[in-house]
Short mmCIF file of C-alpha atoms in Angstrom, two decimals:
data_model
loop_
_atom_site.label_atom_id
_atom_site.label_comp_id
_atom_site.label_asym_id
_atom_site.label_seq_id
_atom_site.Cartn_x
_atom_site.Cartn_y
_atom_site.Cartn_z
CA UNK A 1 17.51 -1.27 11.20
CA UNK A 2 15.61 1.94 11.94
CA UNK A 3 12.36 2.45 10.71
CA UNK A 4 10.97 4.90 8.78
CA UNK A 5 7.46 4.55 8.97
CA UNK A 6 5.09 2.94 11.75
CA UNK A 7 1.55 2.65 12.22
CA UNK A 8 0.82 0.93 15.91
CA UNK A 9 -2.90 0.29 16.41
CA UNK A 10 -5.16 2.41 13.72
CA UNK A 11 -8.33 3.14 13.67
CA UNK A 12 -10.24 4.07 10.92
CA UNK A 13 -14.26 5.06 11.07
CA UNK A 14 -16.24 6.96 8.77
CA UNK A 15 -18.78 9.15 10.04
CA UNK A 16 -22.06 8.10 8.02
CA UNK A 17 -26.05 8.74 8.63
CA UNK A 18 -28.53 5.51 8.12
CA UNK A 19 -32.17 6.45 7.72
CA UNK A 20 -33.07 10.26 8.30
CA UNK A 21 -30.97 11.54 10.92
CA UNK A 22 -29.99 8.56 12.59
CA UNK A 23 -25.69 9.01 12.18
CA UNK A 24 -23.35 5.82 12.37
CA UNK A 25 -19.67 5.68 12.08
CA UNK A 26 -18.70 2.79 10.22
CA UNK A 27 -15.13 1.67 11.17
CA UNK A 28 -13.19 0.26 8.30
CA UNK A 29 -9.50 -0.76 9.60
CA UNK A 30 -8.85 -2.07 12.83
CA UNK A 31 -6.31 -2.23 14.87
CA UNK A 32 -3.64 -2.15 12.39
CA UNK A 33 0.47 -1.99 13.06
CA UNK A 34 2.88 -2.11 11.08
CA UNK A 35 6.81 -1.50 11.06
CA UNK A 36 8.67 0.10 7.29
CA UNK A 37 12.60 -0.15 7.76
CA UNK A 38 15.00 1.50 6.25
CA UNK A 39 16.64 0.19 1.69
CA UNK A 40 12.89 -1.98 2.69
CA UNK A 41 10.52 -2.82 0.78
CA UNK A 42 7.16 -4.23 2.75
CA UNK A 43 4.13 -5.27 -0.13
CA UNK A 44 0.87 -5.27 1.37
CA UNK A 45 -1.55 -7.68 -0.51
CA UNK A 46 -4.71 -9.47 -0.23
CA UNK A 47 -7.89 -8.14 -2.60
CA UNK A 48 -10.05 -5.51 -2.89
CA UNK A 49 -11.93 -3.76 -0.45
CA UNK A 50 -8.94 -5.14 2.49
CA UNK A 51 -8.07 -1.80 3.76
CA UNK A 52 -4.74 -1.43 1.81
CA UNK A 53 -6.31 1.88 -0.48
CA UNK A 54 -6.93 3.39 3.46
CA UNK A 55 -3.67 2.40 4.60
CA UNK A 56 -2.15 4.08 2.60
CA UNK A 57 -4.42 7.64 2.11
CA UNK A 58 -4.50 7.55 6.52
CA UNK A 59 -0.94 7.80 6.32
CA UNK A 60 -0.68 10.30 3.86
CA UNK A 61 -4.03 12.76 5.06
CA UNK A 62 -6.17 11.98 2.14
CA UNK A 63 -8.98 11.41 4.53
CA UNK A 64 -12.23 13.48 4.16
CA UNK A 65 -13.90 15.19 6.88
CA UNK A 66 -16.72 12.62 8.18
CA UNK A 67 -13.27 10.11 8.45
CA UNK A 68 -11.56 9.55 12.38
CA UNK A 69 -8.76 8.17 12.67
CA UNK A 70 -7.13 6.62 16.60
CA UNK A 71 -3.93 5.22 16.77
CA UNK A 72 0.17 6.66 16.06
CA UNK A 73 1.56 7.14 12.39
CA UNK A 74 5.18 7.71 13.22
CA UNK A 75 7.47 9.03 10.45
CA UNK A 76 11.28 8.36 11.66
CA UNK A 77 10.17 9.15 14.90
CA UNK A 78 8.14 11.63 14.62
CA UNK A 79 3.91 11.89 15.21
CA UNK A 80 3.15 12.32 11.68
CA UNK A 81 0.11 14.64 11.85
CA UNK A 82 -1.46 17.40 9.76
CA UNK A 83 1.50 20.44 10.51
CA UNK A 84 4.17 18.27 10.31
CA UNK A 85 2.79 16.51 6.81
CA UNK A 86 3.09 18.99 4.66
CA UNK A 87 6.24 19.35 4.92
CA UNK A 88 7.37 16.53 4.19
CA UNK A 89 5.10 15.67 1.42
CA UNK A 90 6.41 15.64 -2.36
CA UNK A 91 9.83 16.23 -0.52
CA UNK A 92 10.45 13.87 2.19
CA UNK A 93 7.61 11.00 1.63
CA UNK A 94 5.95 10.62 -1.81
CA UNK A 95 3.78 9.61 -3.47
CA UNK A 96 2.48 7.09 -6.38
CA UNK A 97 -1.89 7.01 -6.83
CA UNK A 98 -3.45 4.28 -8.31
CA UNK A 99 -5.32 6.28 -10.64
CA UNK A 100 -4.05 8.13 -14.09
CA UNK A 101 -7.29 10.82 -13.52
CA UNK A 102 -4.60 12.64 -10.44
CA UNK A 103 -2.27 13.98 -13.66
CA UNK A 104 -3.52 17.54 -13.78
CA UNK A 105 -5.16 17.44 -16.92
CA UNK A 106 -4.51 21.69 -17.36
CA UNK A 107 -0.52 21.72 -16.98
CA UNK A 108 2.25 20.32 -19.77
CA UNK A 109 3.68 16.56 -18.15
CA UNK A 110 7.19 18.31 -17.45
CA UNK A 111 6.15 20.55 -15.44
CA UNK A 112 3.81 18.43 -13.78
CA UNK A 113 7.26 16.48 -13.42
CA UNK A 114 9.84 19.59 -12.05
CA UNK A 115 6.81 21.00 -9.36
CA UNK A 116 8.65 22.51 -7.20
CA UNK A 117 11.29 21.50 -5.62
CA UNK A 118 12.61 19.36 -9.48
CA UNK A 119 14.83 20.85 -12.58
CA UNK A 120 13.96 20.40 -16.27
CA UNK A 121 17.79 18.03 -16.54
CA UNK A 122 16.32 15.93 -13.84
CA UNK A 123 12.75 15.67 -15.27
CA UNK A 124 14.42 14.24 -18.70
CA UNK A 125 16.67 12.29 -17.68
CA UNK A 126 13.77 10.52 -15.72
CA UNK A 127 12.11 10.26 -18.93
CA UNK A 128 14.97 8.39 -20.60
CA UNK A 129 14.43 6.43 -17.44
CA UNK A 130 10.76 4.97 -17.87
CA UNK A 131 10.98 5.08 -21.70
CA UNK A 132 9.18 8.60 -22.00
CA UNK A 133 9.36 10.15 -25.25
CA UNK A 134 11.09 13.88 -24.39
CA UNK A 135 8.10 14.59 -27.09
CA UNK A 136 6.14 13.92 -24.03
CA UNK A 137 6.81 16.54 -21.82
CA UNK A 138 4.38 19.43 -23.63
CA UNK A 139 2.28 17.01 -24.04
CA UNK A 140 -1.53 17.28 -22.18
CA UNK A 141 -2.27 14.19 -20.20
CA UNK A 142 -5.32 13.51 -22.65
CA UNK A 143 -2.46 13.26 -25.51
CA UNK A 144 -0.60 9.92 -23.70
CA UNK A 145 -1.73 6.66 -22.80
CA UNK A 146 -2.88 4.74 -19.68
CA UNK A 147 0.80 3.30 -19.47
CA UNK A 148 2.61 6.76 -20.63
CA UNK A 149 0.88 8.21 -17.83
CA UNK A 150 1.88 5.61 -14.54
CA UNK A 151 5.18 5.92 -15.11
CA UNK A 152 5.01 10.04 -15.66
CA UNK A 153 3.75 9.40 -11.61
CA UNK A 154 6.27 7.41 -11.05
CA UNK A 155 8.06 9.63 -12.64
CA UNK A 156 7.07 12.25 -10.47
CA UNK A 157 7.31 10.54 -7.45
CA UNK A 158 11.09 9.87 -7.41
CA UNK A 159 11.85 14.07 -9.16
CA UNK A 160 13.20 14.49 -5.23
CA UNK A 161 15.27 12.15 -3.22
CA UNK A 162 12.53 10.27 -1.11
CA UNK A 163 12.81 8.54 2.19
CA UNK A 164 9.86 7.07 2.22
CA UNK A 165 7.06 6.43 -1.13
CA UNK A 166 4.05 4.84 -0.99
CA UNK A 167 3.09 3.03 -4.38
CA UNK A 168 -0.31 1.97 -4.77
CA UNK A 169 -1.35 0.09 -6.75
CA UNK A 170 2.02 1.81 -9.53
CA UNK A 171 1.56 -1.00 -12.19
CA UNK A 172 -2.30 -1.61 -14.36
CA UNK A 173 -1.81 -0.70 -17.95
CA UNK A 174 2.33 -1.33 -18.18
CA UNK A 175 2.74 -4.48 -20.47
CA UNK A 176 4.50 -7.00 -17.67
CA UNK A 177 8.06 -5.81 -19.11
CA UNK A 178 7.39 -2.79 -17.87
CA UNK A 179 5.60 -3.70 -14.43
CA UNK A 180 8.43 -5.67 -13.83
CA UNK A 181 10.66 -2.59 -15.66
CA UNK A 182 8.61 -0.20 -12.90
CA UNK A 183 8.74 -1.99 -8.97
CA UNK A 184 13.00 -3.23 -10.54
CA UNK A 185 13.64 0.68 -9.49
CA UNK A 186 11.68 0.88 -6.96
CA UNK A 187 14.43 -2.08 -5.27
CA UNK A 188 16.90 0.59 -6.73
CA UNK A 189 15.82 3.39 -4.32
CA UNK A 190 15.69 0.99 -1.60
CA UNK A 191 18.74 -0.62 -1.92
CA UNK A 192 19.46 3.05 -2.18
CA UNK A 193 17.81 3.24 1.42
CA UNK A 194 14.62 4.79 0.32
CA UNK A 195 11.42 2.90 2.27
CA UNK A 196 8.81 2.05 0.18
CA UNK A 197 5.34 1.46 0.77
CA UNK A 198 3.95 -1.06 -2.26
CA UNK A 199 0.32 -0.65 -2.50
CA UNK A 200 -0.87 -4.52 -4.67
CA UNK A 201 -3.18 -7.11 -6.43
CA UNK A 202 0.33 -8.18 -8.20
CA UNK A 203 1.30 -10.48 -5.27
CA UNK A 204 3.61 -12.98 -8.35
CA UNK A 205 5.72 -9.23 -9.09
CA UNK A 206 5.88 -7.94 -5.11
CA UNK A 207 7.83 -11.41 -5.19
CA UNK A 208 10.94 -10.23 -7.09
CA UNK A 209 11.23 -6.78 -4.98
CA UNK A 210 9.78 -7.10 -1.31
CA UNK A 211 11.53 -7.65 1.98
CA UNK A 212 8.32 -8.57 3.30
CA UNK A 213 5.60 -9.37 2.90
CA UNK A 214 1.94 -8.21 4.83
CA UNK A 215 -1.24 -9.82 4.24
CA UNK A 216 -4.66 -7.16 4.69
CA UNK A 217 -7.84 -8.35 5.77
CA UNK A 218 -10.99 -7.20 6.24
CA UNK A 219 -9.33 -4.37 7.02
CA UNK A 220 -6.19 -5.00 9.00
CA UNK A 221 -2.56 -6.72 8.55
CA UNK A 222 -3.01 -10.68 9.55
CA UNK A 223 0.69 -11.99 8.75
CA UNK A 224 3.27 -10.18 7.65
CA UNK A 225 6.23 -12.72 7.16
CA UNK A 226 10.01 -12.84 5.26
CA UNK A 227 8.73 -12.55 0.85
CA UNK A 228 11.14 -15.78 1.46
CA UNK A 229 8.16 -17.54 3.37
CA UNK A 230 5.18 -17.00 0.83
CA UNK A 231 7.88 -18.35 -2.26
CA UNK A 232 8.66 -21.80 -0.38
CA UNK A 233 4.12 -21.91 0.29
CA UNK A 234 1.75 -22.14 1.86
CA UNK A 235 2.52 -24.45 4.50
CA UNK A 236 5.88 -21.88 5.13
CA UNK A 237 3.30 -19.21 6.17
CA UNK A 238 1.45 -19.25 9.20
CA UNK A 239 -1.81 -17.58 8.67
CA UNK A 240 -4.19 -19.64 7.37
CA UNK A 241 -5.79 -16.99 5.08
CA UNK A 242 -2.51 -16.17 3.85
CA UNK A 243 -2.52 -19.53 3.10
CA UNK A 244 -5.59 -19.45 0.60
CA UNK A 245 -4.55 -16.58 -0.63
CA UNK A 246 -1.12 -18.23 -2.11
CA UNK A 247 -3.64 -21.42 -3.26
CA UNK A 248 -5.94 -18.85 -4.92
CA UNK A 249 -3.31 -17.63 -6.98
CA UNK A 250 -3.04 -18.73 -11.29
CA UNK A 251 0.33 -21.54 -11.02
CA UNK A 252 -1.90 -22.44 -7.55
CA UNK A 253 -5.05 -23.35 -9.02
CA UNK A 254 -7.73 -20.65 -8.32
CA UNK A 255 -8.63 -22.50 -5.04
CA UNK A 256 -12.02 -20.67 -3.47
CA UNK A 257 -12.59 -20.53 -0.32
CA UNK A 258 -15.98 -19.71 0.39
CA UNK A 259 -17.86 -17.09 2.27
CA UNK A 260 -16.65 -12.88 1.73
CA UNK A 261 -14.84 -11.03 4.07
CA UNK A 262 -16.76 -9.32 6.19
CA UNK A 263 -18.41 -6.18 6.21
CA UNK A 264 -17.52 -3.00 8.17
CA UNK A 265 -21.16 -3.14 9.16
CA UNK A 266 -21.81 -6.54 10.30
CA UNK A 267 -17.98 -7.33 12.08
CA UNK A 268 -17.49 -10.40 14.09
CA UNK A 269 -16.34 -10.15 17.48
CA UNK A 270 -12.41 -11.59 17.62
CA UNK A 271 -10.61 -12.65 14.51
CA UNK A 272 -12.44 -11.55 11.37
CA UNK A 273 -11.36 -14.42 9.52
CA UNK A 274 -12.89 -16.87 11.89
CA UNK A 275 -16.71 -17.92 9.71
CA UNK A 276 -13.94 -18.46 6.72
CA UNK A 277 -11.49 -20.52 9.24
CA UNK A 278 -11.77 -24.59 9.36
CA UNK A 279 -9.75 -23.77 12.05
CA UNK A 280 -12.24 -21.89 14.29
CA UNK A 281 -12.67 -22.34 17.90
CA UNK A 282 -14.29 -20.03 21.03
CA UNK A 283 -10.72 -19.48 21.28
CA UNK A 284 -11.39 -16.57 18.53
CA UNK A 285 -14.28 -14.68 19.98
CA UNK A 286 -11.29 -13.06 22.25
CA UNK A 287 -8.87 -10.47 21.45
CA UNK A 288 -5.72 -11.55 18.85
CA UNK A 289 -3.19 -8.79 19.72
CA UNK A 290 -0.16 -9.50 16.63
CA UNK A 291 3.36 -11.63 18.40
CA UNK A 292 5.96 -13.18 16.82
CA UNK A 293 5.84 -16.70 15.00
CA UNK A 294 8.13 -18.36 13.28
CA UNK A 295 10.68 -14.12 12.58
CA UNK A 296 7.33 -13.53 10.67
CA UNK A 297 3.92 -12.11 12.48
CA UNK A 298 0.28 -12.86 12.55
CA UNK A 299 -3.02 -12.44 14.42
CA UNK A 300 -4.46 -15.73 14.88
CA UNK A 301 -4.36 -18.11 18.52
CA UNK A 302 -3.57 -21.51 15.87
CA UNK A 303 -1.35 -20.48 14.23
CA UNK A 304 1.77 -22.57 14.50
#
C-alpha cells in the first residue's frame, strides 16, 4: 500500500536560555519514525506531554523560530519542506487543530469554512452533514458553542478533497455520539483514499476507526501495532509501556505505574521508559532502534 506520509528518525530541539545568556538545546522529539498509508487511519496515542502535538506541528511546519529539526518528513515520496508545504496546505494537506481559537474571531463562519478554494454549496453540504444550522454561516465564532466551533474546524479541513488529514484532538467538547460520528467521517474519508493521522487521548474512540495505533512516550514512538492487538488486550502488545497504558484505561481499573515521563532536559541513555520498567536490564542503556515484531513495530530489547 502506498505511503502518503513518512517520518524518518525525526528529532526536534528548542533553543532556550538558561541563566543569563547561556543557551541550551532541549530535545523534545527523539528518533521518531512512522509511516502513514493511503486509505489508513493511524491513531497516535499517549499521555499529555508525550510529543503527539509536536509531531503534528513538525509535519505542518507550525514551529517557533527557536526550533530545529533533523531527520526526514516525506509526503508522497517528496521531501516536505517550507517551499512545497505552502502549496499543499489547505488543498492536499488538511489540519484540524486542537484549539478552537484557530478560528478567526473577525470573520463569519461560512466564509471561514469556504476559505480560498471552497464554495458556498460545499460549505452548506458540510454544515448539514455535521448538523450545523444554516444560520451558523452568518455567525462569528463567539456566537457558537465549543462543540459547534469544533465541527466548524472539521468542516474547514474537509472542504476540499485532502489526501492527508492531520487531526489533533478533534473531539473534545463534543458529546460521545457526536465525537463518534466525527471520527466515523474520518473513517469514511480514509475509505475513499485519504490518509488520516489522528492524534487523540481517547483511545476507546480510536479503537472504532483506526487501522493501526502508534504509542508515543517521552517524545518518541515506542510501539506501532494493528488496532486489533490493542482491542485483544495487553498480552497481544509488545512494549511494557503499551501494556501499562492499556491497564490504566477506566475499563481496566485505572491501574497506575510508578514514576513519570523523563524531563526533556534530563533524558536517560537508551530506553526512555527504563526507569519505570519491571524488565529493565543493562541492555536498556544502549541504542534501541524500532524493530518489526509479530506484525507490528516496537522499540524494546525485551519485547517478544
